[in-house]
Coordinates of C-alpha atoms in Angstrom, one line a residue:
X1 CA 0.2 -0.2 0.0
X2 CA 1.3 3.4 -0.8
X3 CA 1.7 5.5 2.3
X4 CA -0.9 8.1 3.3
X5 CA -0.2 11.8 2.6
X6 CA 0.0 12.5 6.6
X7 CA 3.1 9.4 7.0
X8 CA 4.8 10.8 3.9
X9 CA 4.9 14.6 5.0
X10 CA 5.7 14.1 8.5
X11 CA 9.2 13.5 7.9
X12 CA 9.5 16.5 5.6
X13 CA 8.3 18.5 8.8
X14 CA 10.4 16.6 11.2
X15 CA 13.2 17.8 9.0
X16 CA 12.2 21.3 9.0
X17 CA 11.8 21.7 13.1
X18 CA 15.3 19.9 13.3
X19 CA 16.7 22.0 10.8
X20 CA 14.8 25.3 12.5
X21 CA 16.3 23.8 16.3
X22 CA 19.7 24.0 14.7
X23 CA 19.9 27.2 12.9
X24 CA 17.7 29.5 14.0
X25 CA 16.2 28.5 17.4
X26 CA 18.5 30.1 19.6
X27 CA 18.6 33.4 18.0
X28 CA 14.9 33.8 17.6
X29 CA 14.9 32.9 21.2
X30 CA 17.4 35.6 22.7
X31 CA 15.9 38.3 20.2
X32 CA 12.4 37.4 21.8
X33 CA 13.6 38.1 25.4
X34 CA 15.1 41.1 24.7
X35 CA 12.1 42.2 22.8
X36 CA 10.4 41.3 25.5
X37 CA 12.1 43.6 28.0
X38 CA 11.0 46.4 25.9
X39 CA 7.6 45.5 25.2
X40 CA 6.3 45.2 29.1
X41 CA 6.4 48.6 29.6
X42 CA 5.7 49.8 25.7
X43 CA 2.4 47.7 25.5
X44 CA 1.2 49.6 29.0
X45 CA 2.0 53.0 27.7
X46 CA 0.7 52.6 24.0
X47 CA -2.7 51.3 25.8
X48 CA -2.6 54.3 27.8
X49 CA -1.8 56.2 25.1
X50 CA -4.8 55.2 23.1
X51 CA -7.5 55.7 26.1
X52 CA -7.7 51.9 26.9
X53 CA -6.8 50.0 29.8
X54 CA -3.3 49.0 29.8
X55 CA -4.2 45.1 29.4
X56 CA -5.3 46.1 25.9
X57 CA -1.8 46.5 24.9
X58 CA -0.8 43.4 26.4
X59 CA -3.4 41.8 24.6
X60 CA -2.9 43.5 21.3
X61 CA 1.0 42.0 21.5
X62 CA 0.0 38.2 21.7
X63 CA -2.2 36.6 19.2
X64 CA -1.7 39.4 16.5
X65 CA 2.1 38.7 16.9
X66 CA 1.4 35.3 16.1
X67 CA -1.0 35.9 13.4
X68 CA 1.6 38.2 11.4
X69 CA 4.3 35.4 11.6
X70 CA 1.7 33.3 9.9
X71 CA 0.7 35.6 7.1
X72 CA 3.5 38.0 7.1
X73 CA 6.7 38.3 4.7
X74 CA 9.2 40.1 7.3
X75 CA 11.6 37.8 9.0
X76 CA 12.1 40.8 11.4
X77 CA 9.1 43.0 11.7
X78 CA 8.0 43.5 15.2
X79 CA 3.8 43.8 15.3
X80 CA 1.9 45.3 18.0
X81 CA 1.0 48.7 19.0
X82 CA 2.8 51.8 18.2
X83 CA 2.4 55.2 19.3
X84 CA 1.1 56.5 16.2
X85 CA -1.6 54.4 15.6
X86 CA -2.3 54.5 19.2
X87 CA -2.7 58.1 19.0
X88 CA -5.2 58.2 16.0
X89 CA -7.1 55.2 17.7
X90 CA -7.7 57.6 20.7
X91 CA -8.8 60.6 18.7
X92 CA -10.9 58.6 16.5
X93 CA -12.7 56.2 19.2
X94 CA -13.0 58.7 21.9
X95 CA -15.8 60.8 20.5
X96 CA -17.5 57.6 18.4
X97 CA -18.0 56.3 21.9
X98 CA -19.6 59.3 23.8
X99 CA -21.8 59.7 20.8
X100 CA -23.0 55.9 20.7
X101 CA -23.1 55.1 24.6
X102 CA -20.3 52.3 24.4
X103 CA -16.9 51.7 26.2
X104 CA -14.0 53.2 23.7
X105 CA -12.7 49.4 24.3
X106 CA -15.5 48.1 22.1
X107 CA -14.9 50.7 19.5
X108 CA -11.2 50.1 19.2
X109 CA -12.1 46.8 18.6
X110 CA -14.3 47.5 15.7
X111 CA -12.1 49.7 14.5
X112 CA -9.3 46.8 14.9
X113 CA -11.5 44.6 12.7
X114 CA -12.4 47.4 10.2
X115 CA -8.8 47.8 9.5
X116 CA -8.6 43.9 9.0
X117 CA -11.2 44.1 6.5
X118 CA -9.9 47.1 4.7
X119 CA -6.2 45.4 4.3
X120 CA -7.9 42.0 3.5
X121 CA -9.7 43.6 0.4
X122 CA -6.8 45.6 -0.4
X123 CA -4.3 42.5 -0.6
X124 CA -7.3 40.6 -2.4
X125 CA -7.7 43.0 -5.3
X126 CA -4.1 43.8 -5.2
X127 CA -4.2 47.6 -4.2
X128 CA -1.0 48.3 -2.1
X129 CA -0.2 50.8 -4.8
X130 CA -2.6 52.9 -2.6
X131 CA 0.5 53.7 0.0
X132 CA 1.7 55.7 -2.7
X133 CA -1.1 58.3 -1.7
X134 CA 1.2 59.2 1.3
X135 CA 4.2 60.6 -0.5
X136 CA 7.3 61.5 1.4
X137 CA 6.6 65.2 2.0
X138 CA 3.1 64.0 3.4
X139 CA 4.5 61.0 5.2
X140 CA 7.6 63.0 6.8
X141 CA 5.0 66.0 7.6
X142 CA 2.7 63.6 9.5
X143 CA 5.2 61.8 11.4
X144 CA 6.6 65.3 12.8
X145 CA 3.8 66.3 13.5
X146 CA 2.5 63.4 15.1
X147 CA 5.4 63.0 17.0
X148 CA 5.4 66.3 18.3
X149 CA 1.5 66.0 19.3
X150 CA 2.1 62.7 21.2
X151 CA 4.9 64.2 23.6
X152 CA 2.9 67.0 24.1
X153 CA -0.1 64.9 25.1
X154 CA 1.6 63.4 27.6
X155 CA 2.8 66.2 29.5
X156 CA 0.0 66.5 31.7
X157 CA 0.0 62.4 32.6
X158 CA 4.1 63.4 33.6
X159 CA 3.0 65.9 35.4
X160 CA 0.4 65.1 37.2
X161 CA -2.1 67.8 35.8
X162 CA -6.1 67.3 35.0
X163 CA -5.6 68.5 31.3
X164 CA -6.9 66.3 28.1
X165 CA -7.0 67.1 24.8
X166 CA -6.3 65.6 21.0
X167 CA -4.6 68.4 19.5
X168 CA -2.4 71.3 20.7
X169 CA -5.2 73.7 20.5
X170 CA -7.6 71.2 22.6
X171 CA -5.0 70.9 25.1
X172 CA -4.3 74.9 25.4
X173 CA -7.8 75.6 26.1
X174 CA -7.9 72.9 28.5
X175 CA -5.0 74.1 30.3
X176 CA -6.6 77.3 30.1
X177 CA -9.5 76.3 32.1
X178 CA -8.3 73.8 34.4
X179 CA -8.8 75.1 38.1
X180 CA -5.6 73.6 39.2
X181 CA -2.5 75.0 36.9
X182 CA 0.4 73.5 39.3
X183 CA 1.6 70.2 38.6
X184 CA 1.4 67.4 41.3
X185 CA 5.0 67.3 42.9
X186 CA 5.3 63.7 43.8
X187 CA 4.0 62.7 40.0
X188 CA 5.9 65.5 38.5
X189 CA 9.1 64.4 40.2
X190 CA 8.6 60.8 39.3
X191 CA 7.7 61.7 35.7
X192 CA 10.7 64.1 35.1
X193 CA 13.3 61.8 36.9
X194 CA 12.1 59.0 34.5
X195 CA 12.3 61.1 31.5
X196 CA 15.9 62.5 32.5
X197 CA 17.0 58.5 33.4
X198 CA 15.5 57.4 30.1
X199 CA 17.0 60.2 27.9
X200 CA 20.8 59.7 29.6
X201 CA 20.4 55.9 29.0
X202 CA 19.4 56.1 25.2
X203 CA 21.8 58.6 24.6
X204 CA 24.9 57.5 26.6
X205 CA 23.6 54.1 27.9
X206 CA 25.5 52.1 25.1
X207 CA 29.1 53.8 25.8
X208 CA 28.7 53.0 29.3
X209 CA 28.5 49.7 29.0
X210 CA 31.1 49.3 26.6
X211 CA 33.2 50.9 29.0
X212 CA 32.3 48.2 31.4
X213 CA 33.5 45.3 29.2
X214 CA 30.7 44.9 27.5
X215 CA 30.7 44.2 23.5
X216 CA 29.4 47.0 21.3
X217 CA 26.4 45.3 19.7
X218 CA 25.1 43.7 23.0
X219 CA 25.7 47.3 24.4
X220 CA 23.6 48.7 22.3
X221 CA 20.5 46.3 22.8
X222 CA 21.1 46.4 26.6
X223 CA 20.7 50.1 26.2
X224 CA 17.4 50.0 24.3
X225 CA 15.9 47.7 27.0
X226 CA 16.8 50.6 29.7
X227 CA 12.9 51.2 29.9
X228 CA 12.2 48.1 31.9
X229 CA 15.1 49.2 34.5
X230 CA 13.1 52.7 35.0
X231 CA 9.9 50.7 35.3
X232 CA 11.2 48.3 38.2
X233 CA 13.2 51.3 39.9
X234 CA 9.5 53.3 40.1
X235 CA 7.6 50.1 41.1
X236 CA 10.1 49.5 43.8
X237 CA 9.8 53.3 45.1
X238 CA 5.8 53.1 45.1
X239 CA 5.7 50.1 47.0
X240 CA 8.4 50.7 49.6
X241 CA 7.0 54.4 50.1
X242 CA 3.2 54.8 49.7
X243 CA 3.2 57.9 52.1
X244 CA 5.6 59.8 49.6
X245 CA 3.4 59.2 46.7
X246 CA -0.2 59.8 47.8
X247 CA -2.3 61.0 44.6
X248 CA 0.2 59.2 41.9
X249 CA -1.8 57.9 39.3
X250 CA -1.2 54.1 38.9
X251 CA -1.8 51.7 36.0
X252 CA -3.8 49.4 38.2
X253 CA -3.3 45.6 38.3
X254 CA -3.2 43.8 34.7
X255 CA -4.2 40.3 35.2
X256 CA -4.6 37.5 31.9
X257 CA -6.5 35.2 34.5
X258 CA -10.0 34.3 34.7
X259 CA -11.2 37.9 35.8
X260 CA -10.6 39.0 32.3
X261 CA -13.6 40.3 30.4
X262 CA -13.4 42.4 27.3
X263 CA -16.6 44.0 25.2
X264 CA -18.4 41.6 22.6
X265 CA -17.8 43.1 19.4
X266 CA -21.0 41.8 18.3
X267 CA -22.9 44.0 20.4
X268 CA -21.5 47.1 19.0
X269 CA -24.4 49.4 17.0
X270 CA -24.3 49.2 13.6
X271 CA -23.9 52.9 13.7
X272 CA -20.7 52.5 15.7
X273 CA -19.3 50.2 12.5
X274 CA -20.4 52.6 10.2
X275 CA -19.4 56.1 11.7
X276 CA -15.7 54.0 12.1
X277 CA -15.3 53.0 8.5
X278 CA -13.9 56.0 7.3
X279 CA -11.2 56.4 10.0
X280 CA -10.4 52.9 9.3
X281 CA -9.7 53.6 6.0
X282 CA -7.3 56.4 7.0
X283 CA -5.5 54.0 9.9
X284 CA -5.0 51.4 7.4
X285 CA -3.6 53.2 4.8
X286 CA -1.2 54.8 7.8
X287 CA -0.5 51.7 9.4
X288 CA 0.5 49.7 5.8
X289 CA 2.7 52.4 4.8
X290 CA 4.5 52.6 8.5
X291 CA 4.9 48.8 8.7
X292 CA 5.8 48.6 5.0
X293 CA 8.4 51.3 5.4
X294 CA 10.0 49.7 8.3
X295 CA 9.9 45.6 6.8
X296 CA 11.4 47.4 3.8
X297 CA 14.1 49.1 5.2
X298 CA 15.0 46.2 7.6
X299 CA 14.9 43.5 4.6
X300 CA 17.6 45.9 2.5
X301 CA 19.8 45.7 5.3
X302 CA 20.1 42.0 4.8
X303 CA 19.3 41.6 1.6
X304 CA 16.0 40.0 1.9
X305 CA 12.8 40.6 -0.4
X306 CA 9.5 42.1 1.2
X307 CA 6.3 41.3 -0.4
X308 CA 4.1 44.0 0.0
X309 CA 0.7 41.9 -0.8
X310 CA 1.9 39.6 1.7
X311 CA 2.2 42.3 3.9
X312 CA -1.2 43.4 3.6
X313 CA -2.5 39.9 4.6
X314 CA -0.3 40.1 7.4
X315 CA -1.8 43.4 9.1
X316 CA -4.9 42.0 8.3
X317 CA -4.4 38.8 10.1
X318 CA -2.8 40.8 12.9
X319 CA -5.6 43.3 13.2
X320 CA -8.6 40.8 13.0
X321 CA -6.4 38.5 15.7
X322 CA -6.3 42.1 18.1
X323 CA -10.3 42.5 17.4
X324 CA -10.7 38.8 18.5
X325 CA -8.8 38.9 21.5
X326 CA -9.6 42.0 23.2
X327 CA -6.5 44.2 21.7
X328 CA -6.4 47.4 19.7
X329 CA -5.5 48.7 16.3
X330 CA -1.5 47.5 15.6
X331 CA 1.0 47.5 12.7
X332 CA 4.7 46.9 12.8
X333 CA 6.4 49.0 15.0
X334 CA 9.9 50.6 14.5
X335 CA 11.8 50.9 18.0
X336 CA 10.7 46.6 18.2
X337 CA 11.9 45.5 14.9
X338 CA 14.9 47.4 15.3
X339 CA 15.7 45.7 18.3
X340 CA 14.7 42.2 16.9
X341 CA 16.8 43.0 13.8
X342 CA 19.6 44.0 16.2
X343 CA 19.2 41.2 18.3
X344 CA 19.7 38.9 15.0
X345 CA 16.1 37.3 15.1
X346 CA 16.3 34.9 12.4
X347 CA 12.5 34.0 11.5
X348 CA 9.1 34.9 12.1
X349 CA 8.9 32.6 14.7
X350 CA 10.7 35.4 16.7
X351 CA 7.3 37.0 17.0
X352 CA 5.7 34.2 18.6
X353 CA 8.3 33.7 21.1
X354 CA 7.9 37.0 22.2
X355 CA 4.3 36.9 22.4
X356 CA 4.6 33.7 24.8
X357 CA 7.6 35.2 27.0
X358 CA 5.1 38.1 27.4
X359 CA 2.2 36.5 28.4
X360 CA 4.6 34.5 30.9
X361 CA 5.6 38.1 32.1
X362 CA 2.6 39.4 32.6
X363 CA 1.2 36.4 34.4
X364 CA 3.9 36.3 36.8
X365 CA 4.7 40.2 37.3
X366 CA 0.8 41.7 36.6
X367 CA 0.1 42.3 40.4
X368 CA 3.3 43.9 40.6
X369 CA 2.4 46.2 37.7
X370 CA 0.0 47.6 39.8
X371 CA 2.4 50.0 41.3
X372 CA 3.7 51.5 38.1
X373 CA 3.0 55.0 37.7
X374 CA 1.3 56.4 34.7
X375 CA 4.0 59.2 34.4
X376 CA 6.8 56.5 34.1
X377 CA 4.7 55.3 31.0
X378 CA 4.5 58.9 30.0
X379 CA 8.2 59.2 30.3
X380 CA 8.8 56.0 28.0
X381 CA 6.0 57.3 25.3
X382 CA 7.8 61.0 25.4
X383 CA 11.2 59.3 24.8
X384 CA 10.1 56.7 22.3
X385 CA 8.1 59.1 20.2
X386 CA 11.1 61.7 20.3
X387 CA 13.6 59.3 18.6
X388 CA 11.2 59.5 15.4
X389 CA 11.9 63.3 14.8
X390 CA 14.1 63.7 12.0
X391 CA 14.5 67.3 10.6
X392 CA 16.9 66.3 8.0
X393 CA 13.7 65.3 5.0
X394 CA 12.6 69.1 5.8
X395 CA 16.3 70.5 5.2
X396 CA 16.5 68.4 2.2
X397 CA 13.1 69.5 0.8
X398 CA 13.9 73.1 1.2
X399 CA 17.0 72.9 -0.9
X400 CA 15.3 70.9 -3.7
X401 CA 11.8 71.7 -3.7
X402 CA 9.9 74.8 -1.6
X403 CA 6.6 73.4 -2.9
X404 CA 7.3 69.8 -1.1
X405 CA 8.9 71.5 1.9
X406 CA 5.4 73.8 2.4
X407 CA 3.4 70.6 1.9
X408 CA 5.6 68.9 4.6
X409 CA 5.2 71.7 7.0
X410 CA 1.5 72.4 6.2
X411 CA 0.8 68.7 7.1
X412 CA 3.0 68.7 10.5
X413 CA 1.0 72.1 11.8
X414 CA -2.4 70.9 10.6
X415 CA -1.9 67.5 12.6
X416 CA -0.9 69.4 15.7
X417 CA -3.1 71.7 15.4
X418 CA -6.4 70.8 13.8
X419 CA -6.4 66.5 13.7
X420 CA -4.8 63.8 11.7
X421 CA -7.5 63.0 9.3
X422 CA -7.7 66.8 8.4
X423 CA -4.0 67.2 8.1
X424 CA -3.5 63.9 6.0
X425 CA -6.1 64.6 3.6
X426 CA -4.9 68.1 3.1
X427 CA -1.4 66.6 2.2
X428 CA -3.0 63.9 0.0
X429 CA -5.2 66.9 -1.9
X430 CA -1.7 69.0 -1.8
X431 CA 0.3 66.3 -3.4
X432 CA -2.2 65.7 -6.1
X433 CA -2.3 69.4 -6.9
X434 CA 1.8 69.1 -7.4
X435 CA 1.5 66.4 -9.5
X436 CA -1.4 67.9 -11.7
X437 CA 0.7 71.1 -12.0
X438 CA 3.9 69.2 -12.7
X439 CA 2.2 67.4 -15.5
X440 CA 0.5 70.1 -16.5
X441 CA 3.3 72.4 -17.9
X442 CA 5.8 69.2 -18.8
X443 CA 9.2 69.9 -19.9
X444 CA 10.3 69.8 -23.3
X445 CA 13.0 71.3 -25.6
X446 CA 14.6 71.4 -29.0
X447 CA 16.9 68.9 -29.5
X448 CA 20.1 68.7 -32.1
X449 CA 22.8 66.1 -32.7
X450 CA 26.4 66.0 -30.9
X451 CA 28.6 66.3 -34.1
X452 CA 30.0 62.9 -35.1
X453 CA 27.6 61.2 -32.7
X454 CA 24.3 60.0 -32.7
X455 CA 23.1 61.5 -29.3
X456 CA 20.5 64.1 -29.0
X457 CA 20.9 67.3 -26.6
X458 CA 19.0 70.6 -25.6
X459 CA 20.1 73.1 -28.5
X460 CA 20.3 75.6 -25.5
X461 CA 23.0 73.5 -23.5
X462 CA 24.9 72.5 -26.1
X463 CA 26.7 72.9 -29.5
X464 CA 24.9 70.7 -31.7
X465 CA 23.8 70.1 -35.3
X466 CA 20.4 71.0 -36.4
X467 CA 18.4 71.6 -39.7
X468 CA 16.8 75.0 -40.7
X469 CA 14.0 72.6 -41.9
X470 CA 13.3 70.2 -39.0
X471 CA 12.3 71.0 -36.1
X472 CA 13.3 68.4 -33.4
X473 CA 11.3 68.2 -30.2
X474 CA 11.9 65.6 -27.2
X475 CA 9.0 65.6 -25.2
X476 CA 9.7 64.5 -21.6
X477 CA 6.4 63.9 -19.9
X478 CA 3.4 61.5 -20.9
X479 CA 0.9 62.9 -23.2
X480 CA -2.4 63.1 -20.9
X481 CA -5.5 64.7 -21.1
X482 CA -3.6 67.2 -18.0
X483 CA -1.1 68.5 -20.5
X484 CA -1.8 67.4 -24.4
X485 CA -3.1 70.8 -25.3
X486 CA -0.5 73.2 -23.4
X487 CA 2.2 70.7 -25.5
X488 CA -0.2 71.3 -28.9
X489 CA -0.5 75.4 -28.4
X490 CA 3.4 75.6 -27.2
X491 CA 4.5 73.7 -30.6
X492 CA 2.3 75.7 -32.4
X493 CA 3.4 78.8 -31.2
X494 CA 7.0 78.1 -31.7
X495 CA 6.5 77.2 -35.6
X496 CA 6.0 81.0 -36.1
X497 CA 9.9 81.4 -35.6
X498 CA 10.7 78.8 -38.2
X499 CA 9.5 80.5 -41.8
X500 CA 11.5 77.5 -43.6
X501 CA 10.2 74.6 -41.5
X502 CA 9.0 71.3 -43.4
X503 CA 9.2 68.8 -40.8
X504 CA 8.4 68.5 -37.0
X505 CA 9.9 65.3 -35.3
X506 CA 8.8 64.6 -31.8
X507 CA 11.0 62.7 -29.8
X508 CA 9.0 60.4 -27.5
X509 CA 11.6 58.7 -25.4
X510 CA 10.4 60.3 -22.4
X511 CA 6.5 59.7 -23.2
X512 CA 5.2 56.5 -21.0
X513 CA 1.8 56.8 -21.9
X514 CA -0.6 58.5 -24.1
X515 CA -4.4 58.7 -23.5
X516 CA -7.5 59.2 -25.5
X517 CA -6.9 63.2 -25.2
X518 CA -3.6 62.8 -25.7
X519 CA -4.3 60.8 -29.3
X520 CA -6.7 63.1 -30.2
X521 CA -4.6 66.4 -29.7
X522 CA -1.6 64.5 -31.9
X523 CA -4.2 63.8 -34.5
X524 CA -5.4 67.5 -34.5
X525 CA -1.8 68.8 -34.5
X526 CA -0.9 66.7 -37.4
X527 CA -4.0 68.3 -39.4
X528 CA -2.5 71.6 -38.6
X529 CA 0.6 71.3 -39.7
X530 CA -0.7 69.5 -42.8
X531 CA -2.4 72.4 -43.9
X532 CA 0.6 74.5 -43.6
X533 CA 2.4 71.7 -45.8
X534 CA 4.5 70.5 -42.9
X535 CA 4.9 67.0 -42.1
X536 CA 4.7 65.3 -38.1
X537 CA 6.8 62.7 -37.5
X538 CA 7.3 60.4 -34.3
X539 CA 10.5 59.0 -33.4
X540 CA 11.8 56.5 -30.4
X541 CA 8.5 55.6 -29.7
X542 CA 8.3 52.8 -26.4
X543 CA 6.7 49.4 -27.8
X544 CA 3.5 49.5 -25.9
X545 CA 2.6 53.1 -27.4
X546 CA 3.5 51.7 -30.8
X547 CA 1.3 48.8 -30.5
X548 CA -1.6 51.3 -29.4
X549 CA -0.5 53.5 -31.9
X550 CA -0.6 50.8 -34.7
X551 CA -4.0 49.9 -33.4
X552 CA -5.3 53.4 -34.3
X553 CA -4.1 53.0 -38.4
X554 CA -1.4 55.6 -37.7
X555 CA -0.1 55.4 -41.1
X556 CA -3.8 56.4 -42.5
X557 CA -3.9 60.1 -40.0
X558 CA 0.0 60.9 -39.6
X559 CA 1.6 63.0 -42.3
X560 CA 5.2 61.8 -41.7
X561 CA 6.8 58.8 -40.2
X562 CA 7.5 56.9 -37.4
X563 CA 11.4 56.3 -36.8
X564 CA 13.0 53.9 -34.8
X565 CA 15.8 56.4 -33.5
X566 CA 16.0 60.4 -33.7
X567 CA 19.2 59.9 -35.1
X568 CA 17.2 57.6 -38.3
X569 CA 14.9 60.6 -38.5
X570 CA 17.9 63.0 -38.8
X571 CA 19.7 61.2 -41.4
X572 CA 16.3 60.4 -43.4
X573 CA 15.0 64.0 -43.2
X574 CA 18.6 65.3 -44.1
X575 CA 18.8 63.1 -47.1
X576 CA 15.3 63.9 -48.2
X577 CA 16.0 67.7 -48.0
X578 CA 19.7 67.5 -49.8
X579 CA 17.4 65.8 -52.5
X580 CA 15.2 68.1 -52.8
X581 CA 18.1 71.0 -52.7
X582 CA 19.4 69.2 -55.7
X583 CA 16.5 68.8 -57.4
X584 CA 15.6 72.7 -57.5
X585 CA 19.4 73.9 -58.7
X586 CA 19.0 71.3 -61.6
X587 CA 16.1 73.0 -62.3

């Protein structure tokens, strides 16, 4: 009898497990331990940033990491709660929860499931190119504005002040209306000391550890896990001296035991699902772009390839797991991923081991974490988001493109003072406007041949050979409805300066596409030139464009010829003009 499929595949599975145990298990486990140390305070902090109970951040770091390991494509991307998505979640779910009389946690679960559905639909219909809507200027401006807003929003928790708000204007208004303008002394002392310690360890910790004999790579990794040291010291201080810390806000007990109860997502009113759909689309786009950028950056350093479509499937699975297990919206995080990468994680199973270790840590330390001050979590968030600030792109944009610099500044300011959705919408509209402006007036130039070569260059920049009877124009943009008429009008105006003109050659090497409007304008231009006894020729057409023109019976409407190269057009027309001149001289 032939062996069954189960018995035939089991040796292969056993070999794969043995191979993994021999080559990658140790590295993945070490990476998981280091990431778990970082993740304990981070998961609690980002849940607080989203306005949710701390345990929600823990739940968002367990099953979502496992789900991504199955469907994602990056070997080092660490998926879980991140600062920017947590802040967006807070802005979205707060108002909707109040409007519909539900808890913010229930709204966050619905939001995670809708993000999962949007990512899944995008993956199934291969819509990963929509990520291009968030251009570099929009993304840099948004990350900068969001980072500053997150840091600003954590100051009340850091200082013990009863002020809340989703934007800088709301925070300022709440502060002005507050009856207590002075910080809570004990809270502010703990928060500022934690902030200073975290900053010092982040900036100088690696060098200090190397001075103690630690190897550079290990010193860098240990320095990045500094938050757990600050958390431990804060817990010991609170537990040991409770009388000195009256009024300090605590995180509360965190439990994964039998008492754990989450809202039932199917009990959410239909209105909640409807009102969250538009914000979920924005969040899904931001989460995908951020996650893909981190995954591709780390993959490039290892020579690996990332599948954008699989990343959509991975994020869909991770957010579905978060929504089903009491979590919150998740994506790939930069700080955890870079630690995972530096710790030499070899496979996506490192994320699975991290989730298992985090669950064990919370089970063992859940009661102890009730002594963790929220001010320490606020300090952790501030240090994490300030590391995202990078003003180098602003300087580059100022030097390269003032218009795109303006987009970056506008998006950053709008994110700070008005809101994330409005800022991103304005950025996308501005980017599309700049694109239309560029394509509406594309670059084109008259070209001539460099002597003794087959190369054609701008007549204004080089000494070139030209023919008085031939106008050779290189078009450096596709012929689309946005620019076709402008190109036609500009060419027509140029003809008045060339009374001897007999031929116009459009060098199409820079043209990647011609839409129907562009085709009709070409036909109209040919008719106008034909009426003036001028022939229109096309050269260096790309294959797909040539195929499309052939389907229009181009030889029937084009007065001139189609040339493979601009040099062939120059030589052919030069010979034709010479023959005409010879005939005239004989006559």
